[in-house]
């Protein structure tokens, strides 16, 4: 079955510079024939390549405002981090108002759902006796990373719904109740800081769980900015703890508890997950892990500097009540879809074949120079060895192996050139006894 | 039958690189596709064996021999050896020097941990002769 990915390559912009291949946390990119290629099974849509590409050849495909036309009642679901992008310039009510003015009938703040999830998480942690630490499901890039690179940790992902999905469910119900419209007529649109959340909302899960559409913040940034001064204010219902989810540490702060760890930046997340997989960190209750630097304020589809955005977000919510009133949510609303491993790094389905391939992989790697330069189009010498074993590359793709081959060949050519055909060969020295032509 | 051999030199007192060999073994086992529980046991055993070389010996080697049916991990070192193996197998018994225990290592759990993870365990050692620890984990 096809796996939808929001991260794509705009081929004509790609120069094949190999900058992106080295930053991908799942080694999902190769440069072949001068263009970057994304290995679909491995991509987790974290947006690292979008951030790093100097030519802006990597893009995230989401919805735009034309998607609203398919519904009669449209609800915007702004991520908590989204308001940080305008925070220096307007109050929360005005930011929400400017968002609504883009064509929405109502707004359901994801921050509100985040508070409900935080309460449910606290209850869950209080009664939990299983393997520790539990890991937050809120960042889909981290969930993808676990599925692909740390499949044994899938069972440690907290089995609760994410704020986005909960917001979509509750907004839909509220919308139906307010208008009397049927389910299909009510559309929910998440305003996303990142490509991972676009992807998460698009996976074929059968039921309508998440939002109906996902609009990248960058797509509507300019429109919201323009409307800030003129739009009618729209009341906020969420509290400061919910909006805190927009930056790293905010989720943990809203849960509260004894030993909660927070980590942000995908390469730091990898370090922590590696330790957890090795059996460490068992005295930690819960890990808030976010792929982006600073958390969602640093999302790849955000516009502002993440550190400034974090500051602005904190200042903006200073006037909010610390948390909102309790809204009714049911156990069913809070239940998450199960997460399964996606072991895309496995060499083969058959154990014996995989061992044989690994043996060849290790031997091949030992023959490569170990410079990890990326010139071959694979992210490291080991990755090239893997590609060779999988039949997707050859050892001469390594420029150093190739040069060595050429050198040996050149020497052979020189050697051969010295050897004249026998009919012309003349002994070089001590030729008295040698047969010669007519004297 | 396909089989794969790995080997890593381990230096005495090299805590910064400590665990690299075991980490590589874990990664290989994962990429090959062993069940998570087998990988977990092999990784813990390899890690403890590697740390034992770092803490107690003058240096040595960590090796792994991988077949579909079994993972064999061998730690060979050049060192003072274990004078009383039975005693060393007791939880909490440690001959690690105090400064290492103060770093949080050498708490006397190494060999007991390895025994819990191993299906078969064989230790060859004697005072002044170095130590060889052989660990087998069956894939079943
Ligand atoms: S960073 Fe990647 S996508 Fe961007 S131009 Fe270079 S190779 Fe192409
Ligand atoms: S940290 Fe936030 S913005 Fe970044 S990938 Fe995760 S969910 Fe998306």
XYZ file of C-alpha atoms and ligand atoms in Angstrom:
595
model
C 0.000 0.000 0.000
C 1.262 3.445 -0.835
C 2.462 5.499 2.067
C 1.694 9.158 1.642
C 4.587 11.540 2.137
C 4.337 15.278 2.359
C 8.057 15.809 1.742
C 8.874 15.807 -1.970
C 11.629 16.827 -4.334
C 11.235 19.530 -6.949
C 13.540 17.898 -9.409
C 14.468 20.886 -11.558
C 15.715 22.788 -8.519
C 17.936 19.974 -7.238
C 21.601 20.342 -8.096
C 22.616 17.017 -6.622
C 24.842 18.781 -4.114
C 24.403 15.965 -1.518
C 23.833 18.368 1.367
C 20.571 16.700 2.292
C 21.734 13.088 2.384
C 23.948 13.613 5.391
C 21.260 15.219 7.523
C 18.538 12.667 7.055
C 18.079 10.799 10.361
C 16.930 7.587 8.668
C 19.366 7.722 5.718
C 16.398 7.897 3.389
C 17.999 10.000 0.659
C 20.393 9.067 -2.122
C 21.680 11.190 -4.955
C 21.553 9.235 -8.201
C 22.135 10.651 -11.653
C 22.565 14.087 -10.186
C 19.203 14.214 -8.391
C 18.140 13.463 -4.834
C 15.841 10.466 -4.435
C 13.814 9.743 -1.313
C 13.468 6.114 -0.264
C 9.771 6.215 0.597
C 9.715 3.426 3.198
C 12.340 5.196 5.266
C 11.178 8.799 5.101
C 9.638 10.096 8.339
C 8.776 13.565 7.005
C 10.712 15.339 9.725
C 11.614 18.168 7.375
C 15.369 18.074 8.035
C 16.072 18.037 4.299
C 13.722 20.963 3.699
C 15.635 22.922 6.285
C 19.075 22.071 4.912
C 18.621 22.239 1.127
C 20.411 25.350 -0.120
C 18.416 25.281 -3.358
C 14.964 24.875 -1.811
C 14.431 21.748 -3.831
C 12.730 19.899 -0.981
C 9.183 20.949 -0.309
C 6.215 19.883 1.787
C 2.964 19.257 -0.012
C -0.125 20.104 2.012
C -3.531 21.617 1.396
C -4.266 25.234 0.645
C -7.337 27.347 1.231
C -9.116 26.028 -1.858
C -9.670 22.791 0.068
C -12.186 24.630 2.264
C -14.659 24.677 -0.624
C -15.446 20.978 -0.135
C -17.236 21.649 3.193
C -20.157 23.774 4.297
C -18.834 24.446 7.792
C -15.083 24.874 8.190
C -13.135 24.836 11.407
C -9.491 25.888 11.731
C -7.309 23.982 14.190
C -4.244 26.135 14.832
C -1.269 24.341 16.384
C -0.210 25.986 19.643
C 3.053 27.056 18.001
C 1.310 28.812 15.136
C 0.350 31.853 17.181
C 4.014 32.336 18.128
C 4.693 33.478 14.562
C 2.623 36.636 15.062
C 2.998 37.057 18.785
C 5.211 40.132 18.701
C 2.603 41.961 16.684
C -0.852 41.220 18.032
C -2.845 39.755 20.888
C -4.023 36.172 20.772
C -7.648 37.134 19.961
C -6.518 39.144 16.976
C -4.293 36.385 15.653
C -7.170 33.933 15.892
C -9.462 36.516 14.270
C -7.105 36.999 11.348
C -6.947 33.223 10.884
C -10.748 32.922 10.904
C -11.019 35.687 8.314
C -9.269 33.446 5.779
C -12.567 31.642 5.257
C -13.276 29.674 8.418
C -16.535 29.565 10.345
C -14.974 28.687 13.675
C -11.683 27.983 15.399
C -10.883 25.107 17.708
C -7.534 25.658 19.399
C -5.348 22.583 19.480
C -3.990 24.029 22.737
C -7.366 23.282 24.298
C -7.150 19.629 23.303
C -3.537 19.568 24.500
C -4.687 20.406 28.017
C -7.158 17.542 27.993
C -4.446 15.200 26.738
C -2.125 16.440 29.488
C -4.704 15.601 32.135
C -5.273 12.175 30.644
C -1.523 11.602 30.452
C -1.124 12.418 34.137
C -3.847 9.915 35.019
C -2.218 7.316 32.779
C 1.225 7.798 34.339
C -0.245 7.510 37.845
C -1.615 4.053 37.068
C 1.171 2.805 34.839
C 3.298 -0.128 35.914
C 4.898 -1.222 32.640
C 8.189 -0.613 30.896
C 9.697 2.813 31.370
C 10.035 5.462 30.150
C 6.877 6.117 28.185
C 7.391 8.315 25.147
C 5.126 11.102 23.945
C 3.176 10.398 20.740
C 2.684 14.093 19.999
C 5.488 14.603 17.470
C 4.793 12.382 14.460
C 8.374 12.688 13.214
C 9.568 11.102 16.463
C 6.916 8.395 16.189
C 8.101 7.728 12.622
C 11.704 7.616 13.805
C 10.778 5.010 16.412
C 8.853 2.934 13.862
C 11.759 2.900 11.410
C 14.898 2.969 13.569
C 13.803 1.867 17.036
C 11.007 -0.651 16.369
C 11.422 -2.279 19.783
C 10.362 0.981 21.444
C 6.979 1.138 19.711
C 5.361 -0.420 22.769
C 6.660 2.421 24.927
C 4.775 5.103 23.010
C 1.998 6.481 25.215
C -1.247 5.005 23.836
C -3.250 8.226 23.961
C -4.579 10.361 21.155
C -2.501 13.351 20.039
C -3.808 16.882 20.641
C -4.299 17.404 16.886
C -6.464 14.316 16.463
C -8.431 15.036 19.631
C -9.010 18.624 18.514
C -10.273 17.356 15.157
C -12.702 14.917 16.821
C -14.079 17.428 19.296
C -14.259 20.265 16.769
C -16.235 18.069 14.395
C -18.715 17.176 17.144
C -19.074 20.805 18.199
C -19.555 21.895 14.614
C -22.244 19.283 13.959
C -24.049 20.268 17.125
C -23.890 23.991 16.411
C -25.106 23.702 12.830
C -27.134 20.497 12.651
C -25.050 19.549 9.606
C -24.019 15.945 8.948
C -20.456 14.736 9.516
C -19.411 15.043 5.860
C -20.328 18.701 5.702
C -18.040 19.724 8.534
C -14.384 20.161 7.612
C -11.501 20.489 10.074
C -8.208 22.039 8.973
C -5.054 21.798 10.976
C -2.635 24.698 10.559
C 0.668 22.860 10.698
C 4.171 23.802 11.783
C 5.688 20.779 10.064
C 5.481 18.251 7.227
C 5.327 15.333 9.676
C 1.902 16.428 10.836
C 0.676 16.698 7.266
C 1.767 13.126 6.702
C 0.285 11.879 9.970
C -3.126 13.245 9.045
C -3.055 11.606 5.622
C -2.270 8.001 6.433
C -4.969 5.631 5.285
C -6.460 4.532 8.580
C -9.945 3.764 7.377
C -11.794 5.952 9.839
C -11.819 9.716 9.954
C -9.678 10.272 12.996
C -7.499 13.248 12.367
C -8.229 16.532 10.623
C -9.711 16.567 7.115
C -7.021 18.817 5.749
C -3.647 20.162 6.763
C -2.481 23.600 5.725
C 1.189 24.494 6.215
C 1.622 27.634 8.275
C 3.957 29.022 5.625
C 1.105 28.890 3.082
C -1.158 31.220 5.080
C 1.471 33.208 6.940
C 1.275 36.266 4.708
C -2.544 36.321 4.682
C -2.774 36.164 8.456
C -0.148 38.857 8.802
C -2.116 41.135 6.523
C -5.342 40.626 8.468
C -3.892 41.215 11.933
C -4.924 44.843 12.233
C -8.326 44.672 10.575
C -9.850 41.314 11.579
C -12.459 41.010 14.318
C -11.036 39.418 17.468
C -11.956 35.781 18.092
C -12.139 34.606 21.718
C -9.572 32.104 22.960
C -10.695 29.242 25.175
C -7.367 27.577 25.895
C -5.024 28.272 28.764
C -1.320 28.939 29.070
C -0.429 25.284 29.737
C -2.013 24.228 26.439
C -0.186 26.869 24.451
C 3.015 25.788 26.159
C 2.951 22.655 23.965
C 4.161 24.913 21.179
C 7.693 24.890 22.543
C 9.879 22.190 24.026
C 9.298 21.532 27.700
C 5.727 22.781 27.483
C 4.147 19.367 27.310
C 6.002 18.192 30.398
C 5.134 21.395 32.227
C 1.441 20.821 31.544
C 1.607 17.220 32.764
C 3.682 17.871 35.848
C 5.224 15.045 37.801
C 8.379 13.594 39.145
C 10.873 12.653 36.488
C 9.886 13.919 33.064
C 12.602 14.380 30.489
C 12.433 16.671 27.485
C 14.606 16.461 24.402
C 14.411 18.395 21.145
C 16.246 18.266 17.829
C 16.085 14.987 15.965
C 19.732 14.055 16.435
C 19.444 14.574 20.182
C 16.269 12.498 20.150
C 18.225 9.701 18.452
C 20.833 9.801 21.225
C 18.177 9.474 23.899
C 16.260 6.724 22.105
C 19.507 4.805 21.637
C 20.061 4.904 25.378
C 16.486 3.834 26.110
C 16.824 0.932 23.732
C 20.000 -0.096 25.555
C 17.966 -0.264 28.775
C 18.922 3.085 30.267
C 16.644 5.859 31.535
C 14.353 3.437 33.352
C 13.981 5.841 36.239
C 12.397 8.378 33.883
C 8.595 8.343 33.750
C 7.953 10.122 30.516
C 9.853 11.640 27.641
C 8.673 14.610 25.670
C 10.657 14.238 22.458
C 10.382 16.662 19.585
C 12.156 16.467 16.274
C 12.542 20.188 15.763
C 14.973 22.489 17.532
C 13.021 24.233 20.296
C 9.960 22.072 19.628
C 7.155 22.993 17.240
C 8.150 26.675 17.265
C 11.126 25.394 15.267
C 9.008 23.424 12.792
C 10.295 23.221 9.234
C 7.252 25.087 7.899
C 7.544 27.946 10.370
C 8.760 31.363 9.398
C 10.188 32.997 12.516
C 13.452 32.225 14.244
C 12.583 29.404 16.692
C 14.182 30.966 19.733
C 12.482 34.286 19.198
C 9.206 32.458 18.558
C 9.577 30.654 21.869
C 10.090 33.912 23.713
C 7.106 35.549 22.002
C 4.874 32.582 22.720
C 5.729 32.673 26.401
C 5.035 36.389 26.573
C 1.782 36.061 24.675
C 0.308 33.512 27.040
C 1.260 35.455 30.164
C -2.215 37.030 30.211
C -4.046 33.728 29.750
C -5.464 31.732 32.647
C -2.991 29.008 33.512
C -5.426 26.384 32.270
C -8.860 26.261 30.737
C -12.007 24.909 32.332
C -12.579 21.190 32.233
C -14.313 20.191 29.040
C -15.987 16.809 28.718
C -13.962 14.133 26.959
C -14.701 10.436 26.941
C -12.295 7.516 27.193
C -13.163 6.718 23.605
C -12.120 10.202 22.498
C -8.754 9.691 24.143
C -7.951 6.300 22.710
C -5.145 6.250 20.134
C -4.780 4.231 16.980
C -2.146 1.526 17.521
C 1.372 2.217 16.242
C 3.251 -0.556 14.430
C 6.952 -0.891 13.591
C 8.111 -0.046 10.060
C 11.472 -1.836 10.102
C 12.647 -0.369 6.806
C 16.335 -0.758 7.647
C 16.226 -4.554 7.747
C 18.424 -6.100 5.047
C 16.112 -8.992 4.210
C 12.960 -10.703 5.434
C 14.799 -13.999 5.618
C 17.225 -14.237 8.513
C 19.796 -16.429 6.756
C 19.831 -14.194 3.676
C 20.104 -11.122 5.863
C 23.126 -12.565 7.698
C 24.812 -13.343 4.397
C 24.117 -9.819 3.175
C 25.448 -8.366 6.427
C 28.632 -10.401 6.027
C 29.114 -8.925 2.562
C 28.181 -5.480 3.849
C 30.874 -5.591 6.540
C 33.463 -6.852 4.042
C 32.516 -4.201 1.495
C 32.655 -1.448 4.068
C 36.146 -2.548 5.057
C 37.280 -1.965 1.464
C 35.914 1.562 1.290
C 38.042 4.478 2.501
C 35.818 5.430 5.455
C 35.756 9.118 4.619
C 31.951 9.382 4.555
C 32.295 12.153 1.989
C 28.965 11.559 0.261
C 30.389 11.949 -3.247
C 28.987 8.559 -4.180
C 25.485 9.800 -3.449
C 25.055 7.661 -0.339
C 25.216 9.294 3.094
C 28.189 7.294 4.407
C 30.611 4.579 3.377
C 28.543 2.087 5.336
C 25.383 3.195 3.547
C 27.131 2.750 0.192
C 28.202 -0.734 1.268
C 24.565 -1.425 2.085
C 23.437 -0.081 -1.295
C 26.009 -2.266 -3.046
C 24.834 -5.363 -1.191
C 21.240 -4.528 -2.066
C 22.216 -4.218 -5.713
C 21.530 -0.523 -5.895
C 25.066 0.752 -6.326
C 28.537 -0.461 -7.285
C 31.881 -0.106 -5.597
C 33.138 2.151 -8.383
C 30.520 4.716 -7.310
C 33.139 5.536 -4.686
C 35.443 8.062 -6.326
C 38.437 6.720 -4.425
C 37.844 3.125 -5.421
C 37.330 4.317 -8.970
C 40.556 6.324 -8.940
C 42.482 3.345 -7.623
C 40.995 1.132 -10.332
C 41.961 3.658 -12.979
C 45.494 3.854 -11.574
C 45.954 0.093 -11.663
C 44.496 -0.003 -15.139
C 46.791 2.798 -16.301
C 49.810 0.934 -14.996
C 48.706 -2.148 -16.843
C 48.323 -0.127 -20.003
C 51.827 1.284 -19.639
C 53.115 -2.197 -18.964
C 51.352 -3.520 -22.052
C 52.592 -0.648 -24.167
C 56.163 -1.676 -23.466
C 55.512 -5.088 -24.900
C 55.996 -4.831 -28.620
C 54.572 -7.471 -30.916
C 57.047 -10.368 -31.284
C 57.729 -9.537 -34.923
C 59.129 -6.152 -33.893
C 60.619 -7.002 -30.548
C 64.341 -6.470 -30.270
C 66.140 -7.809 -27.261
C 67.414 -4.918 -25.249
C 70.783 -6.183 -24.179
C 73.149 -9.174 -24.664
C 71.652 -9.701 -28.067
C 74.625 -11.506 -29.659
C 72.884 -14.854 -29.692
C 69.531 -13.547 -30.544
C 68.195 -14.385 -33.909
C 68.041 -11.410 -36.155
C 67.052 -10.700 -39.674
C 69.369 -10.529 -42.659
C 72.873 -9.561 -41.839
C 24.859 -22.021 6.763
C 25.526 -18.296 6.600
C 27.525 -16.893 9.422
C 28.980 -13.551 10.279
C 31.959 -12.688 12.445
C 32.599 -9.331 14.011
C 35.418 -8.215 16.215
C 36.329 -5.049 18.046
C 39.458 -4.143 19.980
C 38.705 -2.871 23.482
C 41.112 -0.665 25.369
C 41.528 -0.653 29.124
C 39.935 2.315 30.943
C 38.521 3.778 27.746
C 35.138 4.771 29.179
C 34.385 7.220 26.391
C 34.506 4.565 23.691
C 33.093 1.997 26.114
C 30.067 0.272 24.669
C 30.861 1.044 21.036
C 31.469 -2.584 20.173
C 28.255 -3.674 21.861
C 26.373 -0.862 20.116
C 27.654 -2.023 16.742
C 26.636 -5.596 17.506
C 23.162 -4.396 18.462
C 22.846 -2.422 15.231
C 23.945 -5.380 13.131
C 21.479 -7.708 14.861
C 18.688 -5.228 14.260
C 19.479 -4.740 10.623
C 19.662 -8.483 10.183
C 16.252 -8.757 11.816
C 16.537 -10.865 14.977
C 13.556 -10.643 17.339
C 13.772 -7.660 19.738
C 14.030 -9.854 22.846
C 17.039 -11.747 21.461
C 18.679 -8.480 20.467
C 18.095 -7.033 23.900
C 19.732 -9.978 25.644
C 22.678 -10.070 23.247
C 23.205 -6.329 23.537
C 23.210 -6.353 27.342
C 25.560 -9.332 27.486
C 27.924 -7.746 24.971
C 27.854 -4.435 26.819
C 28.652 -5.990 30.206
C 31.408 -8.120 28.705
C 32.922 -5.086 27.001
C 32.767 -3.040 30.198
C 34.454 -5.869 32.082
C 37.422 -5.644 29.735
C 37.550 -1.866 30.163
C 37.333 -1.999 33.948
C 39.311 -5.079 34.895
C 41.876 -5.839 32.207
C 44.824 -4.396 30.332
C 42.801 -4.509 27.119
C 41.300 -7.148 24.893
C 38.807 -7.949 22.225
C 35.046 -8.320 21.892
C 33.872 -10.765 19.255
C 30.543 -11.885 17.915
C 29.687 -14.894 15.805
C 26.216 -14.719 14.347
C 24.233 -17.503 12.703
C 20.474 -17.813 12.220
C 20.274 -20.164 15.195
C 22.594 -18.574 17.717
C 24.587 -15.520 18.670
C 27.911 -16.195 20.334
C 29.672 -13.350 22.081
C 33.230 -13.766 23.218
C 35.260 -11.378 25.312
C 38.966 -12.112 25.522
C 41.291 -10.070 27.641
C 44.777 -9.789 28.781
C 44.608 -9.125 32.444
C 45.010 -10.254 35.996
C 42.311 -12.906 35.524
C 39.601 -13.954 37.950
C 41.045 -15.927 40.852
C 37.663 -17.190 42.088
C 35.019 -17.374 39.363
C 32.253 -18.576 41.669
C 32.741 -15.585 43.913
C 32.764 -13.238 40.918
C 29.404 -14.607 39.851
C 27.785 -13.424 43.067
C 25.737 -10.273 42.758
C 27.438 -7.248 44.238
C 30.838 -8.888 44.497
C 33.377 -6.673 42.813
C 37.110 -6.411 42.526
C 36.928 -3.116 40.673
C 39.170 -0.457 42.186
C 37.411 2.126 44.316
C 37.867 5.024 41.902
C 36.003 3.058 39.234
C 33.214 2.104 41.598
C 32.884 5.762 42.438
C 32.294 6.462 38.739
C 29.278 4.201 38.971
C 30.854 1.209 37.246
C 32.046 -2.110 38.521
C 29.175 -2.631 40.949
C 29.571 -6.367 40.753
C 26.574 -6.856 38.478
C 28.455 -7.569 35.264
C 28.747 -11.343 35.343
C 25.389 -11.912 37.053
C 23.755 -9.757 34.346
C 25.492 -11.725 31.646
C 24.335 -14.989 33.196
C 20.734 -13.779 33.173
C 20.938 -13.004 29.452
C 22.885 -16.061 28.337
C 21.641 -19.521 27.426
C 25.146 -20.835 27.875
C 28.021 -19.203 29.669
C 31.593 -20.346 29.975
C 34.376 -18.473 31.724
C 37.993 -19.445 31.433
C 40.289 -17.604 33.736
C 42.907 -17.894 36.408
C 45.103 -15.533 38.352
C 47.553 -13.877 35.962
C 46.214 -15.628 32.868
C 43.648 -13.230 31.443
C 40.006 -14.080 30.982
C 37.835 -15.487 28.203
C 34.075 -15.171 28.548
C 31.982 -17.104 26.072
C 28.275 -16.342 25.866
C 25.737 -18.153 23.691
C 22.218 -16.896 23.076
C 19.970 -19.166 21.023
C 17.463 -17.720 18.632
C 14.305 -19.679 19.428
S 20.312 19.453 -0.676
Fe 19.514 17.579 -1.614
S 17.586 18.207 -2.576
Fe 18.750 20.087 -2.157
S 19.871 20.470 -4.070
Fe 21.244 19.328 -2.717
S 20.907 17.174 -3.326
Fe 19.180 18.349 -4.161
S 8.578 19.106 16.805
Fe 6.574 19.830 16.192
S 6.966 20.893 14.264
Fe 8.724 19.552 14.605
S 8.255 17.630 13.576
Fe 7.590 17.415 15.704
S 5.441 17.982 15.661
Fe 6.346 18.780 13.767
